[in-house]
């Protein structure tokens, strides 16, 4: 599969910091979107071990606990990196056929049945805004999971488990999709890059962090000369609520 999405880590009792990884199945017998969950980020080691736009071979089984057809349970220790697509020129031929213009249609699908397609690449017709707001901190449920996880004995790693820190800011895209009846969408950004960006500017004040987020996620990724496309996906517990898992932004031809 081609890895296109690495979502922000979220707290989990059993797995610690779990990350949702998604991409395109390149197996010609079953092409299309695929989601790998759970992947424990520490299990994968450093970020460089597993990159977006790697082509990887994965051993996985259908995730019986998840009604979404795209969901698979990977064996994290059996993920083998085959190659890396370093430029948009190399990536777009894989992605182009999957780009759609109607978020409204995807939403209509999941309203009809929970197992409808849960991953997509949407080309907005108009990007209206990037809203940036302070992260409220983990919910009590998320904090409970973090506490449970950090209290457990760690058999694989020495030393105490550190708690997953909430990033300082959250962000949402507001956009209009290509559907004629579109009433606009507001979707939270759950791209790993939003978290890692905030880590690199941890020493700036709030205005400085906001500025860094806006420069990357709006000024750069949504520039008029970029063909901006959002990878979107829903959450198992909230099938009707889609989030932005990543951004595609090659220069327009
Ligand atoms: Zn729409």
Coordinates of C-alpha atoms and ligand atoms in Angstrom, one line a residue:
X1 CA 0.0 0.0 0.0
X2 CA 0.9 3.6 -0.4
X3 CA 0.8 5.4 2.9
X4 CA -0.9 8.8 2.4
X5 CA -2.1 9.6 5.9
X6 CA -0.6 9.5 9.3
X7 CA -3.1 11.0 11.8
X8 CA -2.3 12.7 15.1
X9 CA -1.8 10.2 18.0
X10 CA -4.7 9.7 20.3
X11 CA -4.9 8.2 23.8
X12 CA -5.7 4.5 24.1
X13 CA -5.8 2.4 27.3
X14 CA -4.5 -0.7 25.6
X15 CA -2.1 0.6 23.1
X16 CA -0.9 3.9 24.5
X17 CA -0.4 6.4 21.7
X18 CA -2.3 5.0 18.8
X19 CA -2.0 6.4 15.4
X20 CA -4.3 5.8 12.5
X21 CA -2.4 5.2 9.3
X22 CA -4.3 5.2 6.0
X23 CA -3.5 5.0 2.3
X24 CA -4.2 3.2 -0.9
X25 CA -4.1 -0.5 -1.4
X26 CA -2.0 -1.1 -4.5
X27 CA -3.0 -4.7 -4.7
X28 CA -4.7 -4.9 -8.1
X29 CA -7.1 -7.5 -6.7
X30 CA -8.5 -5.1 -4.1
X31 CA -7.5 -1.5 -4.9
X32 CA -8.8 1.4 -2.9
X33 CA -8.7 3.0 0.5
X34 CA -7.3 1.2 3.5
X35 CA -7.0 2.1 7.2
X36 CA -4.5 0.5 9.5
X37 CA -5.4 0.6 13.2
X38 CA -4.2 0.4 15.8
X39 CA -0.5 1.2 15.3
X40 CA 1.4 2.1 18.4
X41 CA 3.6 4.9 17.5
X42 CA 6.4 3.9 19.9
X43 CA 6.3 0.4 18.5
X44 CA 7.2 1.9 15.2
X45 CA 10.2 3.7 16.6
X46 CA 11.2 7.0 15.3
X47 CA 9.2 9.0 12.8
X48 CA 11.8 8.3 10.1
X49 CA 11.1 4.6 10.3
X50 CA 7.6 5.0 8.8
X51 CA 6.9 7.9 6.5
X52 CA 4.0 9.2 4.5
X53 CA 4.4 8.3 0.9
X54 CA 6.3 5.1 1.7
X55 CA 5.1 2.2 -0.3
X56 CA 5.0 -0.7 2.2
X57 CA 4.1 -4.3 2.4
X58 CA 1.7 -5.0 5.3
X59 CA 0.4 -8.1 6.8
X60 CA -3.1 -7.4 8.1
X61 CA -6.5 -8.9 8.9
X62 CA -9.9 -7.3 8.6
X63 CA -10.7 -5.5 11.8
X64 CA -13.7 -7.4 13.2
X65 CA -14.5 -4.7 15.8
X66 CA -14.9 -2.0 13.1
X67 CA -17.8 -2.1 10.7
X68 CA -16.0 0.2 8.2
X69 CA -14.9 -1.9 5.3
X70 CA -11.5 -0.1 4.9
X71 CA -10.3 -0.9 8.4
X72 CA -7.6 -3.5 8.9
X73 CA -5.6 -4.6 11.9
X74 CA -1.9 -4.6 10.9
X75 CA 0.9 -6.6 12.4
X76 CA 3.1 -3.7 13.1
X77 CA 6.3 -5.8 13.3
X78 CA 5.6 -7.0 9.7
X79 CA 5.4 -3.7 8.0
X80 CA 8.2 -3.6 5.4
X81 CA 9.1 -0.3 3.6
X82 CA 9.7 -1.0 -0.1
X83 CA 10.2 2.5 -1.5
X84 CA 9.4 6.2 -1.0
X85 CA 7.8 8.7 -3.4
X86 CA 9.7 11.9 -2.7
X87 CA 7.8 14.4 -4.9
X88 CA 4.2 15.3 -5.8
X89 CA 5.0 14.4 -9.4
X90 CA 5.6 10.8 -8.4
X91 CA 2.7 10.7 -5.9
X92 CA -0.1 12.2 -8.0
X93 CA -0.4 9.4 -10.5
X94 CA -1.4 7.1 -7.6
X95 CA -3.8 9.6 -6.1
X96 CA -5.5 11.3 -9.1
X97 CA -8.0 8.6 -9.7
X98 CA -9.3 8.8 -6.1
X99 CA -9.9 12.5 -5.9
X100 CA -13.5 13.5 -5.6
X101 CA -15.2 16.8 -5.4
X102 CA -18.3 16.1 -3.2
X103 CA -17.9 15.8 0.5
X104 CA -21.7 16.1 0.7
X105 CA -22.1 12.8 -1.2
X106 CA -19.7 11.0 1.2
X107 CA -21.7 12.3 4.2
X108 CA -25.0 11.2 2.5
X109 CA -23.5 7.7 2.2
X110 CA -22.7 7.3 5.9
X111 CA -26.1 8.7 6.9
X112 CA -27.6 5.9 5.0
X113 CA -25.4 3.1 6.5
X114 CA -22.6 3.2 9.0
X115 CA -20.5 0.9 6.9
X116 CA -20.4 3.3 3.9
X117 CA -17.0 4.5 2.7
X118 CA -15.1 6.2 5.4
X119 CA -12.0 7.6 3.7
X120 CA -11.8 9.9 0.7
X121 CA -9.7 12.6 -1.0
X122 CA -11.8 15.7 -1.5
X123 CA -10.8 18.6 -3.7
X124 CA -12.7 21.6 -2.2
X125 CA -14.2 24.1 -4.6
X126 CA -13.4 27.0 -2.2
X127 CA -11.4 27.1 1.1
X128 CA -13.0 29.6 3.3
X129 CA -10.9 29.7 6.5
X130 CA -8.6 27.9 8.9
X131 CA -9.9 28.3 12.4
X132 CA -7.3 27.9 15.1
X133 CA -8.4 27.6 18.8
X134 CA -6.6 26.6 22.0
X135 CA -6.7 22.8 22.6
X136 CA -9.0 22.4 25.6
X137 CA -6.8 19.6 26.9
X138 CA -7.7 15.9 27.0
X139 CA -11.3 15.0 27.9
X140 CA -11.7 13.2 31.2
X141 CA -12.2 10.0 29.2
X142 CA -9.0 10.5 27.3
X143 CA -7.1 11.5 30.4
X144 CA -8.3 8.3 32.1
X145 CA -6.9 6.3 29.2
X146 CA -3.6 8.0 29.5
X147 CA -3.4 7.5 33.3
X148 CA -4.2 3.8 32.9
X149 CA -1.6 3.4 30.2
X150 CA 1.1 5.2 32.0
X151 CA 0.4 3.1 35.1
X152 CA 0.8 -0.2 33.3
X153 CA 4.0 -2.2 33.5
X154 CA 5.9 -1.8 30.3
X155 CA 7.4 -5.1 29.2
X156 CA 9.1 -3.9 26.1
X157 CA 10.5 -0.6 27.1
X158 CA 12.5 0.3 30.1
X159 CA 11.7 3.2 32.3
X160 CA 8.5 5.0 33.1
X161 CA 5.9 5.6 30.4
X162 CA 5.4 9.3 29.7
X163 CA 2.0 10.7 29.3
X164 CA 0.9 11.9 25.9
X165 CA 0.8 15.6 25.9
X166 CA -2.1 17.5 24.2
X167 CA -0.9 20.0 21.5
X168 CA -1.5 23.7 22.3
X169 CA -3.8 24.4 19.4
X170 CA -6.5 22.6 17.4
X171 CA -7.4 23.7 13.9
X172 CA -10.4 23.3 11.6
X173 CA -10.8 23.9 7.9
X174 CA -13.9 25.5 6.6
X175 CA -14.6 24.9 3.0
X176 CA -17.2 24.4 0.3
X177 CA -17.1 21.2 -1.7
X178 CA -18.2 20.7 -5.3
X179 CA -21.7 19.7 -4.5
X180 CA -24.2 22.2 -5.8
X181 CA -26.2 22.0 -2.5
X182 CA -23.2 22.3 -0.3
X183 CA -23.8 24.2 2.9
X184 CA -20.0 24.3 3.7
X185 CA -18.0 22.0 5.9
X186 CA -16.0 22.5 9.0
X187 CA -13.6 19.7 9.8
X188 CA -11.0 19.4 12.4
X189 CA -7.4 18.8 11.3
X190 CA -6.0 15.6 12.7
X191 CA -2.8 15.4 10.6
X192 CA 0.3 14.2 12.4
X193 CA 2.1 17.2 10.8
X194 CA -0.1 19.7 12.9
X195 CA 1.2 18.1 16.1
X196 CA 4.8 17.8 15.0
X197 CA 4.8 21.4 13.7
X198 CA 3.7 22.6 17.2
X199 CA 6.5 20.6 18.8
X200 CA 9.1 22.3 16.6
X201 CA 7.9 25.8 17.7
X202 CA 7.2 24.9 21.3
X203 CA 9.4 27.8 22.6
X204 CA 7.2 30.5 20.8
X205 CA 4.4 32.3 22.5
X206 CA 0.8 31.6 21.5
X207 CA 0.7 34.2 18.7
X208 CA 3.9 32.7 17.3
X209 CA 2.5 29.1 17.3
X210 CA -0.7 30.3 15.7
X211 CA 1.3 32.1 13.0
X212 CA 3.4 29.0 12.3
X213 CA 0.2 26.9 11.9
X214 CA -1.4 29.4 9.6
X215 CA 1.8 29.8 7.5
X216 CA 1.9 26.1 6.8
X217 CA -1.7 24.9 6.7
X218 CA -3.2 28.0 5.0
X219 CA -0.6 30.2 3.3
X220 CA 1.5 27.3 2.0
X221 CA -0.9 24.4 1.6
X222 CA -3.9 26.4 0.3
X223 CA -2.0 28.9 -1.8
X224 CA -3.8 29.9 -5.0
X225 CA -1.1 28.2 -7.1
X226 CA -1.6 24.9 -5.3
X227 CA -4.1 22.1 -6.2
X228 CA -5.3 21.6 -2.6
X229 CA -6.9 18.3 -1.7
X230 CA -8.0 17.0 1.7
X231 CA -7.7 13.4 2.9
X232 CA -10.8 13.0 5.0
X233 CA -11.9 10.1 7.2
X234 CA -14.5 9.5 9.9
X235 CA -14.2 8.1 13.4
X236 CA -15.7 4.8 14.3
X237 CA -17.7 6.2 17.2
X238 CA -18.9 9.2 15.1
X239 CA -19.4 7.9 11.5
X240 CA -21.1 11.1 10.4
X241 CA -18.3 13.3 11.6
X242 CA -15.4 13.5 9.2
X243 CA -12.0 15.0 9.9
X244 CA -9.1 16.2 7.8
X245 CA -6.3 13.6 8.0
X246 CA -3.9 15.3 5.7
X247 CA -3.4 17.7 2.9
X248 CA -2.2 17.2 -0.7
X249 CA -0.9 20.4 -2.2
X250 CA 1.0 20.0 -5.5
X251 CA 1.7 23.0 -7.6
X252 CA -1.0 23.6 -10.2
X253 CA 0.2 22.6 -13.7
Ligands
LIG1 ZN1 -20.3 19.9 0.6

